Amino acid sequence: SASTLRSSLHALLLEMSKNGIDPNNERVLKDMEDIVLGSDEEGEAAGKGGMNDGRDNNLLRRMLLPLYRVRNRQNRLDFTQFSQFSQPDDSPDGNENNNNTTKTIVESSSLIKVLLRVDTLQPTLLTALMQKLPALAQSDEDEGNSSTQNDDVPRLIFSNIRWLDHIVDPASLTNGFVECLTILASSSSSCSKTRGILLDAIATLPDVLNDTNAFSTHTMIHHDGNEESEEEEEGDDSS
C-alpha cells in the first residue's frame, strides 16, 4: 500500500544517511530535484532541440498521475492482484471478458504524493514543484496557444500538494509559494495559460498552507505589494 511504501522509503533513507552511504540524503535529494526540474545537461539539450523538455514533463506527469491497484476477478472467491502500483493501459479487455474475468481498478495516491509524505524528501520536492510552475508557464508562452499532452501538469501539481498530512518546513513552502506567485503575476498579462496557472495557484493556496501560516503569508504578500507601490511612486516622482 502507499503507507507501506512511504514507511519503507523513510526507513531506507534513514539507514543510508546513518551508515554514510548517502550522508543527509544529499544525492537522493539532488536526484529528486533533477527529476522535477530537469538536469543541467537535459536543460541544455532542451534549449537546442526542445525534445528532452517534453520527455522530462512526460516523466513528471506520470509521477503526478494516480496509481492504481489492478485486480482480476475470475469468480466470487478468487481475487488475483496483478499490479499494486501501476497506471492502466488502454489495451482492450476482450481476452479477459472471454475468460469470464473482470478487471477491477482502484485509484490510489500518485508516486509524488507518496514521496511528499516522506519527511526527508518533502521540503526539496515542494520547492522543486514550486519552481517548476513558472518554468511550465514560460514554456507555454514559447509555444503560444498550442495544446500539448502535458497541459494538465500544473493542475496535477496543485492536486498533489493539496491537503498534505503535515508540512515539514512551512516557512520554506510559504516563501516558495509567494515567489512562484510573484513570477507568474509578472507575466500573466501576456499569456492566457500563465494567467490560468496563476489563478489555480491562488485558489490552491488556502489548501496548501495551514492556518498557522495564513498570517505570515498575508503579511508577505502585503509587503511585496507595498514594495511594488513604492517603486511605482518613486518612478512617477522621478519622471
PDB file of C-alpha atoms in Angstrom:
ATOM      1  CA  SER A   1       0.000   0.000   0.000  1.00  0.00           C
ATOM      2  CA  ALA A   2       1.002   3.673  -0.190  1.00  0.00           C
ATOM      3  CA  SER A   3       1.585   3.844   3.572  1.00  0.00           C
ATOM      4  CA  THR A   4       3.826   0.769   3.461  1.00  0.00           C
ATOM      5  CA  LEU A   5       5.852   2.235   0.610  1.00  0.00           C
ATOM      6  CA  ARG A   6       6.207   5.515   2.490  1.00  0.00           C
ATOM      7  CA  SER A   7       7.398   3.759   5.649  1.00  0.00           C
ATOM      8  CA  SER A   8       9.884   1.658   3.686  1.00  0.00           C
ATOM      9  CA  LEU A   9      11.309   4.739   1.916  1.00  0.00           C
ATOM     10  CA  HIS A  10      11.631   6.595   5.205  1.00  0.00           C
ATOM     11  CA  ALA A  11      13.493   3.682   6.826  1.00  0.00           C
ATOM     12  CA  LEU A  12      15.761   3.228   3.791  1.00  0.00           C
ATOM     13  CA  LEU A  13      16.702   6.920   3.628  1.00  0.00           C
ATOM     14  CA  LEU A  14      17.394   6.983   7.373  1.00  0.00           C
ATOM     15  CA  GLU A  15      19.623   3.920   7.110  1.00  0.00           C
ATOM     16  CA  MET A  16      21.525   5.305   4.102  1.00  0.00           C
ATOM     17  CA  SER A  17      22.225   8.566   5.916  1.00  0.00           C
ATOM     18  CA  LYS A  18      23.116   6.885   9.199  1.00  0.00           C
ATOM     19  CA  ASN A  19      25.596   4.454   7.609  1.00  0.00           C
ATOM     20  CA  GLY A  20      27.287   7.109   5.479  1.00  0.00           C
ATOM     21  CA  ILE A  21      26.076   5.668   2.171  1.00  0.00           C
ATOM     22  CA  ASP A  22      24.398   8.993   1.372  1.00  0.00           C
ATOM     23  CA  PRO A  23      25.026  11.485   4.200  1.00  0.00           C
ATOM     24  CA  ASN A  24      21.960  13.662   4.797  1.00  0.00           C
ATOM     25  CA  ASN A  25      20.492  12.008   1.689  1.00  0.00           C
ATOM     26  CA  GLU A  26      22.123  14.711  -0.449  1.00  0.00           C
ATOM     27  CA  ARG A  27      22.388  12.566  -3.583  1.00  0.00           C
ATOM     28  CA  VAL A  28      18.798  11.362  -3.338  1.00  0.00           C
ATOM     29  CA  LEU A  29      17.520  14.903  -2.847  1.00  0.00           C
ATOM     30  CA  LYS A  30      19.568  16.140  -5.804  1.00  0.00           C
ATOM     31  CA  ASP A  31      18.184  13.340  -7.980  1.00  0.00           C
ATOM     32  CA  MET A  32      14.621  14.185  -6.916  1.00  0.00           C
ATOM     33  CA  GLU A  33      15.207  17.826  -7.783  1.00  0.00           C
ATOM     34  CA  ASP A  34      16.649  16.907 -11.182  1.00  0.00           C
ATOM     35  CA  ILE A  35      13.672  14.669 -11.976  1.00  0.00           C
ATOM     36  CA  VAL A  36      11.208  17.501 -11.314  1.00  0.00           C
ATOM     37  CA  LEU A  37      13.187  20.388 -12.796  1.00  0.00           C
ATOM     38  CA  GLY A  38      15.367  18.521 -15.298  1.00  0.00           C
ATOM     39  CA  SER A  39      19.152  18.220 -15.007  1.00  0.00           C
ATOM     40  CA  ASP A  40      21.512  20.832 -16.415  1.00  0.00           C
ATOM     41  CA  GLU A  41      22.566  18.559 -19.283  1.00  0.00           C
ATOM     42  CA  GLU A  42      18.964  17.881 -20.233  1.00  0.00           C
ATOM     43  CA  GLY A  43      18.128  21.562 -19.952  1.00  0.00           C
ATOM     44  CA  GLU A  44      20.910  22.448 -22.407  1.00  0.00           C
ATOM     45  CA  ALA A  45      19.647  19.833 -24.840  1.00  0.00           C
ATOM     46  CA  ALA A  46      16.120  21.148 -24.450  1.00  0.00           C
ATOM     47  CA  GLY A  47      17.340  24.618 -25.332  1.00  0.00           C
ATOM     48  CA  LYS A  48      18.798  23.234 -28.558  1.00  0.00           C
ATOM     49  CA  GLY A  49      16.056  20.921 -29.700  1.00  0.00           C
ATOM     50  CA  GLY A  50      13.247  21.081 -27.176  1.00  0.00           C
ATOM     51  CA  MET A  51      12.870  17.281 -27.147  1.00  0.00           C
ATOM     52  CA  ASN A  52      14.230  16.461 -23.692  1.00  0.00           C
ATOM     53  CA  ASP A  53      11.968  19.037 -22.063  1.00  0.00           C
ATOM     54  CA  GLY A  54       8.939  17.140 -23.340  1.00  0.00           C
ATOM     55  CA  ARG A  55      10.327  13.825 -22.095  1.00  0.00           C
ATOM     56  CA  ASP A  56      11.046  15.366 -18.674  1.00  0.00           C
ATOM     57  CA  ASN A  57       7.480  16.628 -18.441  1.00  0.00           C
ATOM     58  CA  ASN A  58       6.151  13.233 -19.535  1.00  0.00           C
ATOM     59  CA  LEU A  59       8.041  11.543 -16.708  1.00  0.00           C
ATOM     60  CA  LEU A  60       6.882  14.117 -14.183  1.00  0.00           C
ATOM     61  CA  ARG A  61       3.305  13.796 -15.431  1.00  0.00           C
ATOM     62  CA  ARG A  62       3.346  10.026 -14.918  1.00  0.00           C
ATOM     63  CA  MET A  63       4.644  10.529 -11.389  1.00  0.00           C
ATOM     64  CA  LEU A  64       1.829  13.001 -10.705  1.00  0.00           C
ATOM     65  CA  LEU A  65      -0.955  10.784 -12.068  1.00  0.00           C
ATOM     66  CA  PRO A  66      -2.798   8.486  -9.645  1.00  0.00           C
ATOM     67  CA  LEU A  67      -1.509   4.973  -9.235  1.00  0.00           C
ATOM     68  CA  TYR A  68      -3.894   2.039  -9.423  1.00  0.00           C
ATOM     69  CA  ARG A  69      -4.440  -1.337  -7.885  1.00  0.00           C
ATOM     70  CA  VAL A  70      -5.455  -3.630 -10.714  1.00  0.00           C
ATOM     71  CA  ARG A  71      -7.134  -6.923  -9.908  1.00  0.00           C
ATOM     72  CA  ASN A  72      -8.618  -9.757 -11.910  1.00  0.00           C
ATOM     73  CA  ARG A  73     -11.703 -11.488 -10.599  1.00  0.00           C
ATOM     74  CA  GLN A  74     -12.446 -14.927 -12.037  1.00  0.00           C
ATOM     75  CA  ASN A  75     -15.118 -15.948  -9.565  1.00  0.00           C
ATOM     76  CA  ARG A  76     -16.618 -14.804  -6.322  1.00  0.00           C
ATOM     77  CA  LEU A  77     -13.798 -16.174  -4.190  1.00  0.00           C
ATOM     78  CA  ASP A  78     -10.798 -15.666  -6.453  1.00  0.00           C
ATOM     79  CA  PHE A  79      -9.057 -12.272  -6.488  1.00  0.00           C
ATOM     80  CA  THR A  80      -5.660 -12.035  -8.151  1.00  0.00           C
ATOM     81  CA  GLN A  81      -3.822  -8.753  -7.773  1.00  0.00           C
ATOM     82  CA  PHE A  82      -1.843  -8.093 -10.948  1.00  0.00           C
ATOM     83  CA  SER A  83      -0.245  -4.775 -10.085  1.00  0.00           C
ATOM     84  CA  GLN A  84      -0.104  -2.917  -6.809  1.00  0.00           C
ATOM     85  CA  PHE A  85       1.292   0.311  -8.265  1.00  0.00           C
ATOM     86  CA  SER A  86       0.764   0.956 -11.960  1.00  0.00           C
ATOM     87  CA  GLN A  87      -1.199   3.086 -14.362  1.00  0.00           C
ATOM     88  CA  PRO A  88      -3.793   1.315 -16.514  1.00  0.00           C
ATOM     89  CA  ASP A  89      -3.078   0.919 -20.191  1.00  0.00           C
ATOM     90  CA  ASP A  90      -5.584   1.457 -22.964  1.00  0.00           C
ATOM     91  CA  SER A  91      -5.415  -2.100 -24.272  1.00  0.00           C
ATOM     92  CA  PRO A  92      -8.747  -3.837 -24.919  1.00  0.00           C
ATOM     93  CA  ASP A  93     -10.065  -6.276 -22.349  1.00  0.00           C
ATOM     94  CA  GLY A  94     -11.577  -8.699 -24.833  1.00  0.00           C
ATOM     95  CA  ASN A  95      -9.440 -11.641 -23.706  1.00  0.00           C
ATOM     96  CA  GLU A  96     -10.383 -11.126 -20.096  1.00  0.00           C
ATOM     97  CA  ASN A  97     -14.086 -10.987 -20.937  1.00  0.00           C
ATOM     98  CA  ASN A  98     -13.818 -14.219 -22.906  1.00  0.00           C
ATOM     99  CA  ASN A  99     -12.321 -15.905 -19.866  1.00  0.00           C
ATOM    100  CA  ASN A 100     -15.185 -14.660 -17.685  1.00  0.00           C
ATOM    101  CA  THR A 101     -12.861 -12.462 -15.701  1.00  0.00           C
ATOM    102  CA  THR A 102     -13.495  -8.932 -14.525  1.00  0.00           C
ATOM    103  CA  LYS A 103     -10.843  -6.276 -14.076  1.00  0.00           C
ATOM    104  CA  THR A 104     -11.206  -4.049 -11.011  1.00  0.00           C
ATOM    105  CA  ILE A 105      -9.244  -0.797 -10.926  1.00  0.00           C
ATOM    106  CA  VAL A 106      -8.962   1.074  -7.636  1.00  0.00           C
ATOM    107  CA  GLU A 107      -7.397   4.525  -7.674  1.00  0.00           C
ATOM    108  CA  SER A 108      -4.614   5.217  -5.185  1.00  0.00           C
ATOM    109  CA  SER A 109      -2.159   8.020  -4.417  1.00  0.00           C
ATOM    110  CA  SER A 110       0.322   9.192  -7.032  1.00  0.00           C
ATOM    111  CA  LEU A 111       4.014   8.464  -6.652  1.00  0.00           C
ATOM    112  CA  ILE A 112       4.700  12.169  -5.994  1.00  0.00           C
ATOM    113  CA  LYS A 113       2.032  12.171  -3.273  1.00  0.00           C
ATOM    114  CA  VAL A 114       3.697   9.199  -1.604  1.00  0.00           C
ATOM    115  CA  LEU A 115       7.116  10.876  -1.785  1.00  0.00           C
ATOM    116  CA  LEU A 116       5.689  14.124  -0.366  1.00  0.00           C
ATOM    117  CA  ARG A 117       4.660  12.178   2.734  1.00  0.00           C
ATOM    118  CA  VAL A 118       8.286  11.228   3.403  1.00  0.00           C
ATOM    119  CA  ASP A 119       9.611  13.971   5.683  1.00  0.00           C
ATOM    120  CA  THR A 120      13.165  13.785   4.318  1.00  0.00           C
ATOM    121  CA  LEU A 121      12.002  14.363   0.742  1.00  0.00           C
ATOM    122  CA  GLN A 122       9.083  16.758   1.213  1.00  0.00           C
ATOM    123  CA  PRO A 123      10.856  20.154   1.506  1.00  0.00           C
ATOM    124  CA  THR A 124      13.043  19.551  -1.558  1.00  0.00           C
ATOM    125  CA  LEU A 125      10.159  18.196  -3.625  1.00  0.00           C
ATOM    126  CA  LEU A 126       7.818  21.051  -2.710  1.00  0.00           C
ATOM    127  CA  THR A 127      10.459  23.647  -3.556  1.00  0.00           C
ATOM    128  CA  ALA A 128      11.188  21.968  -6.893  1.00  0.00           C
ATOM    129  CA  LEU A 129       7.486  21.742  -7.760  1.00  0.00           C
ATOM    130  CA  MET A 130       7.013  25.434  -6.950  1.00  0.00           C
ATOM    131  CA  GLN A 131       9.969  26.294  -9.207  1.00  0.00           C
ATOM    132  CA  LYS A 132       8.573  24.051 -11.953  1.00  0.00           C
ATOM    133  CA  LEU A 133       5.347  26.051 -12.291  1.00  0.00           C
ATOM    134  CA  PRO A 134       6.953  29.257 -13.678  1.00  0.00           C
ATOM    135  CA  ALA A 135       9.069  27.072 -15.989  1.00  0.00           C
ATOM    136  CA  LEU A 136       5.924  25.410 -17.321  1.00  0.00           C
ATOM    137  CA  ALA A 137       4.307  28.813 -17.762  1.00  0.00           C
ATOM    138  CA  GLN A 138       7.346  30.036 -19.686  1.00  0.00           C
ATOM    139  CA  SER A 139       7.252  27.011 -21.971  1.00  0.00           C
ATOM    140  CA  ASP A 140       3.567  27.723 -22.616  1.00  0.00           C
ATOM    141  CA  GLU A 141       4.443  31.281 -23.620  1.00  0.00           C
ATOM    142  CA  ASP A 142       7.093  29.992 -26.026  1.00  0.00           C
ATOM    143  CA  GLU A 143       4.602  27.555 -27.578  1.00  0.00           C
ATOM    144  CA  GLY A 144       1.833  30.160 -27.842  1.00  0.00           C
ATOM    145  CA  ASN A 145      -1.709  28.828 -27.623  1.00  0.00           C
ATOM    146  CA  SER A 146      -0.899  25.376 -28.970  1.00  0.00           C
ATOM    147  CA  SER A 147      -2.118  22.455 -26.852  1.00  0.00           C
ATOM    148  CA  THR A 148       0.133  19.608 -25.697  1.00  0.00           C
ATOM    149  CA  GLN A 149      -0.419  16.408 -23.769  1.00  0.00           C
ATOM    150  CA  ASN A 150       1.321  17.979 -20.754  1.00  0.00           C
ATOM    151  CA  ASP A 151      -1.059  20.917 -20.400  1.00  0.00           C
ATOM    152  CA  ASP A 152      -2.510  19.344 -17.264  1.00  0.00           C
ATOM    153  CA  VAL A 153       0.840  19.123 -15.423  1.00  0.00           C
ATOM    154  CA  PRO A 154       0.332  22.404 -13.454  1.00  0.00           C
ATOM    155  CA  ARG A 155      -3.084  21.278 -12.205  1.00  0.00           C
ATOM    156  CA  LEU A 156      -1.688  17.852 -11.366  1.00  0.00           C
ATOM    157  CA  ILE A 157       0.994  19.572  -9.301  1.00  0.00           C
ATOM    158  CA  PHE A 158      -1.627  21.579  -7.413  1.00  0.00           C
ATOM    159  CA  SER A 159      -3.758  18.497  -6.758  1.00  0.00           C
ATOM    160  CA  ASN A 160      -0.735  16.656  -5.341  1.00  0.00           C
ATOM    161  CA  ILE A 161       0.390  19.371  -2.949  1.00  0.00           C
ATOM    162  CA  ARG A 162      -3.106  19.999  -1.575  1.00  0.00           C
ATOM    163  CA  TRP A 163      -4.194  18.663   1.820  1.00  0.00           C
ATOM    164  CA  LEU A 164      -0.917  17.100   2.853  1.00  0.00           C
ATOM    165  CA  ASP A 165      -0.969  15.465   6.286  1.00  0.00           C
ATOM    166  CA  HIS A 166       1.583  17.952   7.553  1.00  0.00           C
ATOM    167  CA  ILE A 167       4.177  20.416   6.279  1.00  0.00           C
ATOM    168  CA  VAL A 168       7.759  19.769   7.379  1.00  0.00           C
ATOM    169  CA  ASP A 169       9.060  23.288   6.617  1.00  0.00           C
ATOM    170  CA  PRO A 170       6.123  25.752   6.496  1.00  0.00           C
ATOM    171  CA  ALA A 171       8.328  28.842   6.199  1.00  0.00           C
ATOM    172  CA  SER A 172      10.183  27.499   3.164  1.00  0.00           C
ATOM    173  CA  LEU A 173       6.926  26.489   1.489  1.00  0.00           C
ATOM    174  CA  THR A 174       5.411  29.921   2.147  1.00  0.00           C
ATOM    175  CA  ASN A 175       8.436  31.680   0.664  1.00  0.00           C
ATOM    176  CA  GLY A 176       8.421  29.362  -2.360  1.00  0.00           C
ATOM    177  CA  PHE A 177       4.723  29.887  -2.967  1.00  0.00           C
ATOM    178  CA  VAL A 178       4.972  33.682  -2.736  1.00  0.00           C
ATOM    179  CA  GLU A 179       7.973  33.689  -5.086  1.00  0.00           C
ATOM    180  CA  CYS A 180       6.055  31.491  -7.531  1.00  0.00           C
ATOM    181  CA  LEU A 181       3.035  33.823  -7.420  1.00  0.00           C
ATOM    182  CA  THR A 182       5.251  36.852  -7.965  1.00  0.00           C
ATOM    183  CA  ILE A 183       6.918  35.364 -11.051  1.00  0.00           C
ATOM    184  CA  LEU A 184       3.608  34.190 -12.525  1.00  0.00           C
ATOM    185  CA  ALA A 185       1.932  37.540 -11.891  1.00  0.00           C
ATOM    186  CA  SER A 186       4.701  39.401 -13.698  1.00  0.00           C
ATOM    187  CA  SER A 187       3.958  37.623 -16.985  1.00  0.00           C
ATOM    188  CA  SER A 188       0.269  36.687 -16.631  1.00  0.00           C
ATOM    189  CA  SER A 189      -0.941  39.631 -18.706  1.00  0.00           C
ATOM    190  CA  SER A 190       0.835  38.393 -21.841  1.00  0.00           C
ATOM    191  CA  CYS A 191      -0.237  34.733 -21.782  1.00  0.00           C
ATOM    192  CA  SER A 192      -3.635  33.231 -21.021  1.00  0.00           C
ATOM    193  CA  LYS A 193      -2.141  29.896 -19.939  1.00  0.00           C
ATOM    194  CA  THR A 194       0.155  31.642 -17.451  1.00  0.00           C
ATOM    195  CA  ARG A 195      -2.835  33.554 -16.122  1.00  0.00           C
ATOM    196  CA  GLY A 196      -4.684  30.260 -15.690  1.00  0.00           C
ATOM    197  CA  ILE A 197      -1.783  28.764 -13.725  1.00  0.00           C
ATOM    198  CA  LEU A 198      -1.680  31.896 -11.549  1.00  0.00           C
ATOM    199  CA  LEU A 199      -5.410  31.665 -10.771  1.00  0.00           C
ATOM    200  CA  ASP A 200      -5.077  27.960  -9.946  1.00  0.00           C
ATOM    201  CA  ALA A 201      -2.145  28.759  -7.654  1.00  0.00           C
ATOM    202  CA  ILE A 202      -4.144  31.407  -5.790  1.00  0.00           C
ATOM    203  CA  ALA A 203      -7.105  29.020  -5.447  1.00  0.00           C
ATOM    204  CA  THR A 204      -4.815  26.279  -4.110  1.00  0.00           C
ATOM    205  CA  LEU A 205      -3.035  28.498  -1.582  1.00  0.00           C
ATOM    206  CA  PRO A 206      -5.524  28.057   1.316  1.00  0.00           C
ATOM    207  CA  ASP A 207      -5.430  24.255   0.932  1.00  0.00           C
ATOM    208  CA  VAL A 208      -1.628  24.103   0.923  1.00  0.00           C
ATOM    209  CA  LEU A 209      -0.769  26.451   3.777  1.00  0.00           C
ATOM    210  CA  ASN A 210      -2.462  25.742   7.070  1.00  0.00           C
ATOM    211  CA  ASP A 211      -3.991  28.366   9.350  1.00  0.00           C
ATOM    212  CA  THR A 212      -0.783  28.850  11.327  1.00  0.00           C
ATOM    213  CA  ASN A 213       0.871  30.281   8.213  1.00  0.00           C
ATOM    214  CA  ALA A 214      -2.063  32.347   6.984  1.00  0.00           C
ATOM    215  CA  PHE A 215      -0.931  35.489   8.776  1.00  0.00           C
ATOM    216  CA  SER A 216       2.678  35.245   7.602  1.00  0.00           C
ATOM    217  CA  THR A 217       1.550  34.615   4.019  1.00  0.00           C
ATOM    218  CA  HIS A 218      -0.789  37.616   4.077  1.00  0.00           C
ATOM    219  CA  THR A 219       1.988  39.739   5.568  1.00  0.00           C
ATOM    220  CA  MET A 220       4.499  38.701   2.889  1.00  0.00           C
ATOM    221  CA  ILE A 221       2.078  39.327   0.029  1.00  0.00           C
ATOM    222  CA  HIS A 222       1.072  42.675   1.527  1.00  0.00           C
ATOM    223  CA  HIS A 223       4.732  43.579   1.978  1.00  0.00           C
ATOM    224  CA  ASP A 224       5.546  42.698  -1.631  1.00  0.00           C
ATOM    225  CA  GLY A 225       2.591  44.759  -2.785  1.00  0.00           C
ATOM    226  CA  ASN A 226       3.778  47.767  -0.773  1.00  0.00           C
ATOM    227  CA  GLU A 227       7.256  47.482  -2.275  1.00  0.00           C
ATOM    228  CA  GLU A 228       5.831  47.488  -5.793  1.00  0.00           C
ATOM    229  CA  SER A 229       3.643  50.502  -4.975  1.00  0.00           C
ATOM    230  CA  GLU A 230       6.627  52.393  -3.544  1.00  0.00           C
ATOM    231  CA  GLU A 231       8.679  51.630  -6.653  1.00  0.00           C
ATOM    232  CA  GLU A 232       5.880  52.918  -8.872  1.00  0.00           C
ATOM    233  CA  GLU A 233       5.587  56.094  -6.799  1.00  0.00           C
ATOM    234  CA  GLU A 234       9.345  56.668  -6.982  1.00  0.00           C
ATOM    235  CA  GLY A 235       9.174  56.210 -10.743  1.00  0.00           C
ATOM    236  CA  ASP A 236       6.369  58.771 -11.013  1.00  0.00           C
ATOM    237  CA  ASP A 237       8.287  61.258  -8.852  1.00  0.00           C
ATOM    238  CA  SER A 238      11.431  60.920 -10.923  1.00  0.00           C
ATOM    239  CA  SER A 239       9.503  61.482 -14.155  1.00  0.00           C
TER     240      SER A 239
END
